[in-house]
Every structure is written in structure tokens, then in C-alpha cells.
PDB file of C-alpha atoms in Angstrom:
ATOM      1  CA  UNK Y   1      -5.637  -7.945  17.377  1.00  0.00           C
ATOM      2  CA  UNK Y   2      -7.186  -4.289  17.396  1.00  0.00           C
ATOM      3  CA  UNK Y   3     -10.348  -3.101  15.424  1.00  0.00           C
ATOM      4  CA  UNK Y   4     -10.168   0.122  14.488  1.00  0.00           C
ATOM      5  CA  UNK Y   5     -14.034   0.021  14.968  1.00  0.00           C
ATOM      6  CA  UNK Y   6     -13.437  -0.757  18.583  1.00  0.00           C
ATOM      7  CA  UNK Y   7     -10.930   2.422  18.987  1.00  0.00           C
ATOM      8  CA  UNK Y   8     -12.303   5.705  20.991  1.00  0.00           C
ATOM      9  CA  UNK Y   9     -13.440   8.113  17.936  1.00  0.00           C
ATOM     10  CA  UNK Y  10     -10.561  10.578  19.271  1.00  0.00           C
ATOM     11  CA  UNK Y  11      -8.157   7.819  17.970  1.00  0.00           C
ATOM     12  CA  UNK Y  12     -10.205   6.757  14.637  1.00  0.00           C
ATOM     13  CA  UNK Y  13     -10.099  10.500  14.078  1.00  0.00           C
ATOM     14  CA  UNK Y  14      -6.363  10.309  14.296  1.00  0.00           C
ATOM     15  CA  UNK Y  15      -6.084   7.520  12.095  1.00  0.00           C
ATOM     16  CA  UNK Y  16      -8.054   8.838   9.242  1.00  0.00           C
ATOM     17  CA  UNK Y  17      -6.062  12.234   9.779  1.00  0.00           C
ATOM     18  CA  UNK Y  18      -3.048  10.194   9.484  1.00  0.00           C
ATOM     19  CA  UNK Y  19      -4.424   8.737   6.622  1.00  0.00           C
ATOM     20  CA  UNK Y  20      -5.550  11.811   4.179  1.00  0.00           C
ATOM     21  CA  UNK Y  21      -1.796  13.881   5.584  1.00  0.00           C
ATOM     22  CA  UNK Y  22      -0.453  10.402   3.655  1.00  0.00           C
ATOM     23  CA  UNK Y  23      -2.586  10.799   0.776  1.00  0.00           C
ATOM     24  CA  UNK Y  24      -2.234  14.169  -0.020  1.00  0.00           C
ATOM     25  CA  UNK Y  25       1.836  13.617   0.764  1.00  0.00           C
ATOM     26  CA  UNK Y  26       1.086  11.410  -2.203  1.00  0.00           C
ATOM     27  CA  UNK Y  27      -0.735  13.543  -4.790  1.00  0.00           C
ATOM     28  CA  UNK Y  28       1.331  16.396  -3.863  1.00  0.00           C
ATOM     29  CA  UNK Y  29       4.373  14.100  -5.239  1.00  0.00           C
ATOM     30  CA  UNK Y  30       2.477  14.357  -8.481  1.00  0.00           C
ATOM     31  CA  UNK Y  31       3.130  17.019 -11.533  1.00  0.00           C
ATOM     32  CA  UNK Y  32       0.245  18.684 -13.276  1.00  0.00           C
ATOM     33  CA  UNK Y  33       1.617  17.177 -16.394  1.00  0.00           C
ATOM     34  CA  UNK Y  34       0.943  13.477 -14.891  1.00  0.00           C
ATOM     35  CA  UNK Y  35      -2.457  13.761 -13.830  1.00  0.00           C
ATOM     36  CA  UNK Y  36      -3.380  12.008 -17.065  1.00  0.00           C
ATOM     37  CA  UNK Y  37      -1.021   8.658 -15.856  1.00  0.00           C
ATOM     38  CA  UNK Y  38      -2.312   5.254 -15.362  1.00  0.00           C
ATOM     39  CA  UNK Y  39      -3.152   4.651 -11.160  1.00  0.00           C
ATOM     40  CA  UNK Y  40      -3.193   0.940 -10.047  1.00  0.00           C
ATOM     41  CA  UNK Y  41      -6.615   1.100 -10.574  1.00  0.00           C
ATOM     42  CA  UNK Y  42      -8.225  -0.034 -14.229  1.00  0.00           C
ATOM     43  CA  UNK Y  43      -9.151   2.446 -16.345  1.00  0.00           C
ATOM     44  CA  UNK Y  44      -8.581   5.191 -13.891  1.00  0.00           C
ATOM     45  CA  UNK Y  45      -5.826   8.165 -14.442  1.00  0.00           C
ATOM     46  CA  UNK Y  46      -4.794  10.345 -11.924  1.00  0.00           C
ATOM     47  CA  UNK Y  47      -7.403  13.047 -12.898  1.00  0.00           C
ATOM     48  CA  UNK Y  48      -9.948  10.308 -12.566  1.00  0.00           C
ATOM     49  CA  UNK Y  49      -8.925   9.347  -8.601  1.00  0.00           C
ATOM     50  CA  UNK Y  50      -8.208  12.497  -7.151  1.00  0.00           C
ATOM     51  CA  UNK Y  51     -11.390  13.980  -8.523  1.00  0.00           C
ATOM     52  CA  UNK Y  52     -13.175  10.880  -6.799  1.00  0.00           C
ATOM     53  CA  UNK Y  53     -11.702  11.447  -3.621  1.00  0.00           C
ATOM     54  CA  UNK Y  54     -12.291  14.620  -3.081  1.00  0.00           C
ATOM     55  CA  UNK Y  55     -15.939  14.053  -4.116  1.00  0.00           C
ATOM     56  CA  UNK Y  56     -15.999  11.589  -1.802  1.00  0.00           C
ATOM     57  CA  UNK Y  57     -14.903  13.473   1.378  1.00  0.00           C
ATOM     58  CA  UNK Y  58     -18.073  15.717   0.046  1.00  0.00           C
ATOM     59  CA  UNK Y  59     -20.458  12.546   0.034  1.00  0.00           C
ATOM     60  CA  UNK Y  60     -19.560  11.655   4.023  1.00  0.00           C
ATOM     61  CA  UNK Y  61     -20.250  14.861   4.301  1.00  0.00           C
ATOM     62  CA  UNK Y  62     -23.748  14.630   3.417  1.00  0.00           C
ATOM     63  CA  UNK Y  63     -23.987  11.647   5.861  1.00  0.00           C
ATOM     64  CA  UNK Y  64     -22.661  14.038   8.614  1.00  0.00           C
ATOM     65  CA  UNK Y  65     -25.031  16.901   8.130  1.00  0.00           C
ATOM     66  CA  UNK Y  66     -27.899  13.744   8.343  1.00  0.00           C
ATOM     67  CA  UNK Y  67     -26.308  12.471  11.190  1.00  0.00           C
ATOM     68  CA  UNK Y  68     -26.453  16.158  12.992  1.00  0.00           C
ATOM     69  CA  UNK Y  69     -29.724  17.301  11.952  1.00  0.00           C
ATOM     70  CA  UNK Y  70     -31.754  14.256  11.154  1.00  0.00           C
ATOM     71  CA  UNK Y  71     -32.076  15.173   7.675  1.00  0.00           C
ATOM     72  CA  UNK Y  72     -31.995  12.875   4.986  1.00  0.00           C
ATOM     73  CA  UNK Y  73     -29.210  13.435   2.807  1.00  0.00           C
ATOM     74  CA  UNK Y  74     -27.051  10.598   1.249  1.00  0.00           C
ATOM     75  CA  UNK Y  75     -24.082  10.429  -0.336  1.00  0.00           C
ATOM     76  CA  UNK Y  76     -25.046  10.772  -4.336  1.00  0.00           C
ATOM     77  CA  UNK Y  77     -28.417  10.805  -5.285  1.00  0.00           C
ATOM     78  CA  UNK Y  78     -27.720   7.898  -7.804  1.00  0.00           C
ATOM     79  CA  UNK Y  79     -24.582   5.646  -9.084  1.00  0.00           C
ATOM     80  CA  UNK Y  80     -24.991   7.569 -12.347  1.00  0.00           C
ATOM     81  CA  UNK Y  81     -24.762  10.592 -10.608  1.00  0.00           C
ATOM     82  CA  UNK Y  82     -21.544   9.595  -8.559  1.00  0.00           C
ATOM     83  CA  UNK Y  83     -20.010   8.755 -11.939  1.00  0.00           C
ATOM     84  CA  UNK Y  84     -21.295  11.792 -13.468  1.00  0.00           C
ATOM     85  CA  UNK Y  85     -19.654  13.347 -10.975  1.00  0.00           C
ATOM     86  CA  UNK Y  86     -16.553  11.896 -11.220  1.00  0.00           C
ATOM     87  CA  UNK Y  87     -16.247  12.437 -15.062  1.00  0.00           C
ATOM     88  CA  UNK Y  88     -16.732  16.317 -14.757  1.00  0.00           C
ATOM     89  CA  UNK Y  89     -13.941  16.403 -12.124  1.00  0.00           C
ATOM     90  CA  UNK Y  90     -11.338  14.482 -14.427  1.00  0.00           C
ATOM     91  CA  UNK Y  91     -11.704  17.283 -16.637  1.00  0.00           C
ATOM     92  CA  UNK Y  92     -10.889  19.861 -14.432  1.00  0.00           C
ATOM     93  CA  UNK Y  93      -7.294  21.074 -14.618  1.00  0.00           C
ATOM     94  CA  UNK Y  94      -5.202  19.839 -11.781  1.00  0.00           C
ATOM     95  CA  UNK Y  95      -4.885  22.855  -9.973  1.00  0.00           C
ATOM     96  CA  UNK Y  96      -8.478  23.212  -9.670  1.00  0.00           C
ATOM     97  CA  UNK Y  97      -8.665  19.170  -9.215  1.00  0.00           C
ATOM     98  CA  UNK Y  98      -6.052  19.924  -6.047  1.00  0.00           C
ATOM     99  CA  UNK Y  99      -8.217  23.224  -4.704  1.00  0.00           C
ATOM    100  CA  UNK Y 100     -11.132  20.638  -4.482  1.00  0.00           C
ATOM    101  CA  UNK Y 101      -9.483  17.656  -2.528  1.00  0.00           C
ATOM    102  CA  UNK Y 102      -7.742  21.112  -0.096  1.00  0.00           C
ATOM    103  CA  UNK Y 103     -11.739  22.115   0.266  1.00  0.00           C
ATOM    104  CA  UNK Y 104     -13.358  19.071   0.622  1.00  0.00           C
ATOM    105  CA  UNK Y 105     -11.012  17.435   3.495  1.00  0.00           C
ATOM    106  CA  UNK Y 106     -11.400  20.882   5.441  1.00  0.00           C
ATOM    107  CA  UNK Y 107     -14.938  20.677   5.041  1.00  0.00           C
ATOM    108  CA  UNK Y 108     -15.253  16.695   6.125  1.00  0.00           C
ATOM    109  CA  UNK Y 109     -12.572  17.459   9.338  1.00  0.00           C
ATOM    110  CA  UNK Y 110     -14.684  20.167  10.352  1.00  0.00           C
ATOM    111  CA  UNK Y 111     -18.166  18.450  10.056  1.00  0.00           C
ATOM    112  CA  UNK Y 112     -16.566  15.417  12.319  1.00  0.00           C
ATOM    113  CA  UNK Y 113     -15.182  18.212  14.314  1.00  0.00           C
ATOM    114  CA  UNK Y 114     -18.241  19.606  15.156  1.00  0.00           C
ATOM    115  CA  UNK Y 115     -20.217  16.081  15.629  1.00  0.00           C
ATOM    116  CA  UNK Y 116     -21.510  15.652  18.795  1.00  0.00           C
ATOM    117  CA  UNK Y 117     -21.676  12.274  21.072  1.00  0.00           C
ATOM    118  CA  UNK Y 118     -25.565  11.802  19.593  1.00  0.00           C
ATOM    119  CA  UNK Y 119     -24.745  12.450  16.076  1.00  0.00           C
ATOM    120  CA  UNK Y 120     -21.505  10.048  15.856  1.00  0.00           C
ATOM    121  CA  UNK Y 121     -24.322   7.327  17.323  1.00  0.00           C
ATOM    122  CA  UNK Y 122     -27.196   8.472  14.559  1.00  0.00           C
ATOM    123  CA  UNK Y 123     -28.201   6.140  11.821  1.00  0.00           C
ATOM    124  CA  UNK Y 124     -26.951   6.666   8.238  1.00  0.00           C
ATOM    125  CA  UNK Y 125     -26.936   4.873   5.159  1.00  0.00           C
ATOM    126  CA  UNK Y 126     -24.293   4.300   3.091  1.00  0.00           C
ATOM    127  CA  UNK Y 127     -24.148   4.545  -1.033  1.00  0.00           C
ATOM    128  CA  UNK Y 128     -24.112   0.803  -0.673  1.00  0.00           C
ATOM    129  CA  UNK Y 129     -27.458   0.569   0.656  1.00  0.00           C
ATOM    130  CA  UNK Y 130     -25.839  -0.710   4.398  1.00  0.00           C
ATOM    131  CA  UNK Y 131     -27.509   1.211   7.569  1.00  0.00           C
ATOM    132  CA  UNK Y 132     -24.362   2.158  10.029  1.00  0.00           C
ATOM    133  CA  UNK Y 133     -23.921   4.908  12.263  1.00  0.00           C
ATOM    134  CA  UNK Y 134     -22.150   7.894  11.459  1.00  0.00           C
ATOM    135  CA  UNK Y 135     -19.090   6.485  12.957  1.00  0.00           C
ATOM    136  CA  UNK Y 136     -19.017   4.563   9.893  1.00  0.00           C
ATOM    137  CA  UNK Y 137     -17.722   7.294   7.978  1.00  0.00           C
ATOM    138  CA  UNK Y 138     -13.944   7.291   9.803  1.00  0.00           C
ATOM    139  CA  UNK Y 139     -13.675   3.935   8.380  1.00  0.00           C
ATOM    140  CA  UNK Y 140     -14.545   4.749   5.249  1.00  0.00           C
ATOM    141  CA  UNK Y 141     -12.826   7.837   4.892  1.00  0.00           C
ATOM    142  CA  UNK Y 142      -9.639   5.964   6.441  1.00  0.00           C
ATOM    143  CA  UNK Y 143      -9.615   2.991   4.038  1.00  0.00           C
ATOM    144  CA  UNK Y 144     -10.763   5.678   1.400  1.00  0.00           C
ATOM    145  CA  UNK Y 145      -7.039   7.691   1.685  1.00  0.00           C
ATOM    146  CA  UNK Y 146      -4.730   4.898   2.671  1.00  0.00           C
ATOM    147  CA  UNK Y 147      -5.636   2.825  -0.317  1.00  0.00           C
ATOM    148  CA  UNK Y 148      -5.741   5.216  -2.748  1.00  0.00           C
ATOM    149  CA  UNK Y 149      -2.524   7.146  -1.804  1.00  0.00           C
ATOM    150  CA  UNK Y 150      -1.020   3.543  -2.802  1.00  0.00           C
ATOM    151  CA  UNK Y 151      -3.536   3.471  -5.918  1.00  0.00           C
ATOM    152  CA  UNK Y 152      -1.440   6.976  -6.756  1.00  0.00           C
ATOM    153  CA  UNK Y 153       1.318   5.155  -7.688  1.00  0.00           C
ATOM    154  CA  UNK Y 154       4.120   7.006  -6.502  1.00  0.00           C
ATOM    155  CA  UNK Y 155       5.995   6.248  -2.963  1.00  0.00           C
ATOM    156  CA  UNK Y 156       3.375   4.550  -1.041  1.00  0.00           C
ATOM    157  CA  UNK Y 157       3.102   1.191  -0.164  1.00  0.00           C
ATOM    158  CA  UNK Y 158       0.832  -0.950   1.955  1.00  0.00           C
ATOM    159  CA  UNK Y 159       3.978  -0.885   4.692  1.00  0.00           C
ATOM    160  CA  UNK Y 160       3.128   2.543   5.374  1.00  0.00           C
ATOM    161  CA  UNK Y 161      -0.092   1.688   6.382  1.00  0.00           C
ATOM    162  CA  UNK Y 162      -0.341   1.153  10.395  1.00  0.00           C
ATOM    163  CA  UNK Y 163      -1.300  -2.270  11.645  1.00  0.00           C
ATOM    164  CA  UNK Y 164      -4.427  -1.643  13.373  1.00  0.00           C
ATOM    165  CA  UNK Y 165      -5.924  -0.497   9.324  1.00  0.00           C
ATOM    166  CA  UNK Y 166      -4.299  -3.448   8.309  1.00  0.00           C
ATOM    167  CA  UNK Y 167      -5.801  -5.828  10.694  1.00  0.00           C
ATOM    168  CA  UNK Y 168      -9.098  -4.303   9.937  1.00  0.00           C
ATOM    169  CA  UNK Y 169      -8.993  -4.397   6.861  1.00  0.00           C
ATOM    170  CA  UNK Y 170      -8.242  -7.602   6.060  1.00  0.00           C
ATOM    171  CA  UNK Y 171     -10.973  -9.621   7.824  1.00  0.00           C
ATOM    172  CA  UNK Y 172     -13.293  -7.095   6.246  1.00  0.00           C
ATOM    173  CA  UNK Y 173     -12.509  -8.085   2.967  1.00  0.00           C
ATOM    174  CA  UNK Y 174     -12.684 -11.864   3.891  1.00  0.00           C
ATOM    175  CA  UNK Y 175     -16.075 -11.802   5.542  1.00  0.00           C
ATOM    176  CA  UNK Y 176     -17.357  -9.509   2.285  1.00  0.00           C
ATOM    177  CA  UNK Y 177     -16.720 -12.839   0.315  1.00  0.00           C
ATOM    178  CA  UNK Y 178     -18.016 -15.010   3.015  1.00  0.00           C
ATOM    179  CA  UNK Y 179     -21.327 -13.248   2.788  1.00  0.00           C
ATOM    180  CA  UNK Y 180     -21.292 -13.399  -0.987  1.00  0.00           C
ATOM    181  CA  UNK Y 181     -20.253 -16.623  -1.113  1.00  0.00           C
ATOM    182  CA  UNK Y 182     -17.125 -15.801  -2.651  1.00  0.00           C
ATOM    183  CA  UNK Y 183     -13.413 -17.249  -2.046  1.00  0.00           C
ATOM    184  CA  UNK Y 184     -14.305 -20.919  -1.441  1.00  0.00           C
ATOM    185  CA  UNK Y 185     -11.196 -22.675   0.007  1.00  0.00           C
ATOM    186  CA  UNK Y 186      -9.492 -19.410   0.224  1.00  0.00           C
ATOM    187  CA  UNK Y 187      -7.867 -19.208   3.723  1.00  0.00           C
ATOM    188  CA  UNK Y 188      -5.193 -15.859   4.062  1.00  0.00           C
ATOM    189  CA  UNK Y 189      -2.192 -16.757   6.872  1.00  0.00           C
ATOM    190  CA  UNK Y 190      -0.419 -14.123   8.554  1.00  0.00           C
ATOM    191  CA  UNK Y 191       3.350 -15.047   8.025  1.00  0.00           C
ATOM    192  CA  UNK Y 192       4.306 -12.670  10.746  1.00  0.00           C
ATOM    193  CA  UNK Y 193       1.633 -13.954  13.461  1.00  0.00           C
ATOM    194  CA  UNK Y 194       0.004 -16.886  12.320  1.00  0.00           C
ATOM    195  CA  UNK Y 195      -3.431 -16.179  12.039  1.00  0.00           C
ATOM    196  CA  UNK Y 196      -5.544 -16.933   9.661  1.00  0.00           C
ATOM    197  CA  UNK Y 197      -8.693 -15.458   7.684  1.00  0.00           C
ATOM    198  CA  UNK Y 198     -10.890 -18.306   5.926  1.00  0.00           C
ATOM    199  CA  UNK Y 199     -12.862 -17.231   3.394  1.00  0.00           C
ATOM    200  CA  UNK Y 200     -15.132 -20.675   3.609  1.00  0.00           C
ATOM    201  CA  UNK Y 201     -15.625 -23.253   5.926  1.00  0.00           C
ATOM    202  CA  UNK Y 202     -13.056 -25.737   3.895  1.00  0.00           C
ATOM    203  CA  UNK Y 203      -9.404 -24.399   3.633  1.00  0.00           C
ATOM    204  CA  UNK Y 204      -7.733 -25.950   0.616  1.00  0.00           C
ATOM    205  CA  UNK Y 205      -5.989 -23.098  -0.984  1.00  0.00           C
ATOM    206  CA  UNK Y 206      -3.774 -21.092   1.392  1.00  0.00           C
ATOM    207  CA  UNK Y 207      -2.395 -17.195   0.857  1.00  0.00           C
ATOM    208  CA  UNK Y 208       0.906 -16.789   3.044  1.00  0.00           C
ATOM    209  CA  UNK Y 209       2.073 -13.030   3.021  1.00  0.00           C
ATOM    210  CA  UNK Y 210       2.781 -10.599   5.741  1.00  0.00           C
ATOM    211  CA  UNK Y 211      -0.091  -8.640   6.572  1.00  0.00           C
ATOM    212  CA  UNK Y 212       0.835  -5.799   4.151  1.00  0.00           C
ATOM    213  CA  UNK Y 213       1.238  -8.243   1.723  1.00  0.00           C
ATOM    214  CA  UNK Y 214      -2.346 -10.038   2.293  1.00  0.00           C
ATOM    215  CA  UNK Y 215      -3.798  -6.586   2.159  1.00  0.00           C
ATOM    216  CA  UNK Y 216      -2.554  -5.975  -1.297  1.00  0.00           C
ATOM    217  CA  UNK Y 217      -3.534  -8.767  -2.844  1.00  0.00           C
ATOM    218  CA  UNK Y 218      -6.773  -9.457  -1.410  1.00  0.00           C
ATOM    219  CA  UNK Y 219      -7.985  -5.492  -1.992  1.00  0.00           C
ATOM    220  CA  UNK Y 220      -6.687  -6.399  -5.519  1.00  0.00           C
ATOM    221  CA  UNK Y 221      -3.702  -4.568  -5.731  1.00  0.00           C
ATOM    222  CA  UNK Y 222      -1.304  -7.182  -6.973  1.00  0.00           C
ATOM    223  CA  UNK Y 223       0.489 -10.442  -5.377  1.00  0.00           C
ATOM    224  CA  UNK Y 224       3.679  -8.882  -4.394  1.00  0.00           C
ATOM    225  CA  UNK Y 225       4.517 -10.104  -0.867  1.00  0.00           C
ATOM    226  CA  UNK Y 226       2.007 -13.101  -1.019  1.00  0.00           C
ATOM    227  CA  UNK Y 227       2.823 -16.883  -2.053  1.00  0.00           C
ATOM    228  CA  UNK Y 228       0.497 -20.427  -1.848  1.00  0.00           C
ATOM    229  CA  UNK Y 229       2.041 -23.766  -1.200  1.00  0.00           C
ATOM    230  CA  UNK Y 230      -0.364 -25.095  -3.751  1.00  0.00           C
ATOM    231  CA  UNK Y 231       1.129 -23.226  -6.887  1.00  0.00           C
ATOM    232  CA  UNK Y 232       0.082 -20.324  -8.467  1.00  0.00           C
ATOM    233  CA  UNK Y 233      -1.463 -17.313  -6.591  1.00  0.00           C
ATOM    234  CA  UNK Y 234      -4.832 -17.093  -7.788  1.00  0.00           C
ATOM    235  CA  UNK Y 235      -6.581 -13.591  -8.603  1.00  0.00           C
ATOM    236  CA  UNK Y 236      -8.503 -12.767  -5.358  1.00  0.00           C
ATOM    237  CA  UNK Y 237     -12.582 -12.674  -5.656  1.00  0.00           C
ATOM    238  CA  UNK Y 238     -13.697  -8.884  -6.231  1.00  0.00           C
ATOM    239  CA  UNK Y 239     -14.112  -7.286  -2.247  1.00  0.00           C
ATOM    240  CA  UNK Y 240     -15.654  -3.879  -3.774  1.00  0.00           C
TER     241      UNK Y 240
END
């Protein structure tokens, strides 16, 4: 399998570019009158995601200019403030709500643009509290747009979304509940290849799906694609 960690940043660059073309191919399939329509995300309407992420493209960012001139500057100064945040912009009309996700990726593409070999390597921390280097932030931007261009609602679907994402994604999630102890007897199987992500070190409930189809359901996005030989898919433990 391929890590998209692993990948030269020319070619994580092209995957996250890849990524926010497909998300804003998405939002752009939305009408100003719908921006108030349920996303596959609770309690979140179109205004709601699009403001967040655009805000977040803003908040890497801020790790970027740290990264580049070894000032501190994280994401959000507080989770209150990220919500905050996030409120305001849901009440912005869409046309202003589409000006700031056009601004914001511009401004992210040309801060990694500009990143030199000794800033991609500098230390960062994340909202989360983790300590990465500003490489980081291509993840995080690319499983920012892919999943939420399917969170949209529209055309997307986690088949869209190329294999190398998919393969990184997945074992991400399952080590997140490893580390929280989460997902005992949980192990995911790869119907296509075979292999398998345990989420403990005992294996007595199985997911079989494609990969797409382990990637929905284990980000949370439903259980379409996925089936267990013991019955009943169960809800997957929360990843975020």
C-alpha cells in the first residue's frame, strides 16, 4: 500500500489540489437557495460547512506563516473561537460564503507555494494539541476537501476519492481508536485486497466493504458498501 505521508510533497500537493478542484466542483453544484440544506453531517447546513472550510484553509494558514517565520501562530486561538467563527460565516449570504472559500484556497496554495524545504520540515501544532511538521497540513487540508465535498451531498462519493487517500485514511482512523481504546473486536477487511485493519488485539466483529466502502462507514458517513458476517453493522466508534 502507499501513504500519502510517504509521497514527495510535489505529489501531496497534487493530491490536495485534486482534492479542493473536487470540492469546489461540489459546492459550485449548489444553488444559493440551498445553502440552508441538511449536509451528511449533524446539525450542519450547507452555510454551516462551506463557511468552515474556508475558515479552515485560513487556520493552516496560520500554521504556514509559523512554519516560515518561526512565529507562533495557531490555527484559532480557542475552540470557542473556531465555532464563533463558524457561526458568523453561516450567516453570510452565499455569494459572500463562496468569495471566502475562492480567497482562502488562493491564499493557502500560495503560502505552500512559497514554503521552502526548511519550513515544510518546521514544527507546528495542530488545533488538536498534536506537534507535526508543517507537512502535516497537506493531509489535513486533503482529508479536509475530499470528505466534505461528499459531506455536500450532491454528486460525490467516496469512489471518487483516489486510493492512495483511501488507504491512508483508513488505518488512520483505526489506529485513532486503538489509541483511545476504542473499537474493541472491530477488525475492517478489504473485500478488494484482503487486508485488514484491527482496531484491538482480538478480532471478533468483522467490517467487509471495499475500501470506499470502509472509508464511509468508519469516518461515519453511513454503512452503504459495508456488511459483517456476524449480523448487524454496528455504528463505528467516533474517529474525530
Amino acid at each position: 500500500m502507499v501513504n500519502f505521508h510517504n509521497l514527495p510533497i510535489s505529489e501531496r500537493l497534487t493530491l490536495t489540489r485534486r482534492g479542493t478542484a473536487f470540492y469546489s466542483g461540489q459546492l459550485a453544484l449548489i444553488g444559493n437557495h440551498e445553502f440552508g440544506d441538511p449536509t451528511l453531517l449533524e446539525d450542519w447546513d450547507v452555510a454551516h460547512l462551506a463557511a468552515h472550510v474556508a475558515y479552515n484553509a485560513n487556520a493552516l494558514c496560520n500554521l504556514m506563516h509559523w512554519a516560515s517565520t518561526g512565529e507562533e501562530t495557531p490555527m484559532y486561538s480557542s475552540p470557542e473561537a473556531r465555532n464563533r467563527e463558524i457561526e458568523f460565516g453561516s450567516t453570510l449570504i452565499p455569494d459572500a460564503i463562496r468569495n471566502l472559500h475562492d480567497h482562502t484556497l488562493v491564499r493557502l496554495d500560495v503560502a505552500w507555494r512559497d514554503a521552502d524545504d526548511a519550513a515544510w520540515s518546521s514544527e507546528v501544532r495542530t488545533a488538536q494539541g498534536r506537534t507535526v511538521q508543517a507537512s502535516e497540513t497537506l493531509w489535513m487540508r486533503t482529508r479536509e476537501v475530499w470528505l466534505h465535498a461528499i459531506d455536500l451531498n450532491k454528486t460525490g462519493n467516496f469512489s471518487d476519492v483516489p486510493r492512495v487517500i483511501l488507504e491512508t485514511l483508513v488505518p488512520e482512523i483505526v489506529q485513532k481508536w486503538r489509541s483511545n481504546g476504542d473499537g474493541a473486536g472491530l477488525v475492517l477487511i478489504d473485500s478488494d485486497s484482503g487486508n485488514s485493519y484491527e482496531a484491538s488485539e482480538t478480532a471478533s466483529i468483522e467490517i467487509h466493504g471495499t475500501l470506499a466502502g470502509l472509508a464511509r462507514w468508519a469516518s461515519g458517513r453511513g454503512d452503504a458498501g459495508v456488511e459483517s458476517p456476524q449480523g448487524k453493522v454496528p455504528s463505528p466508534p467516533r474517529w474525530l
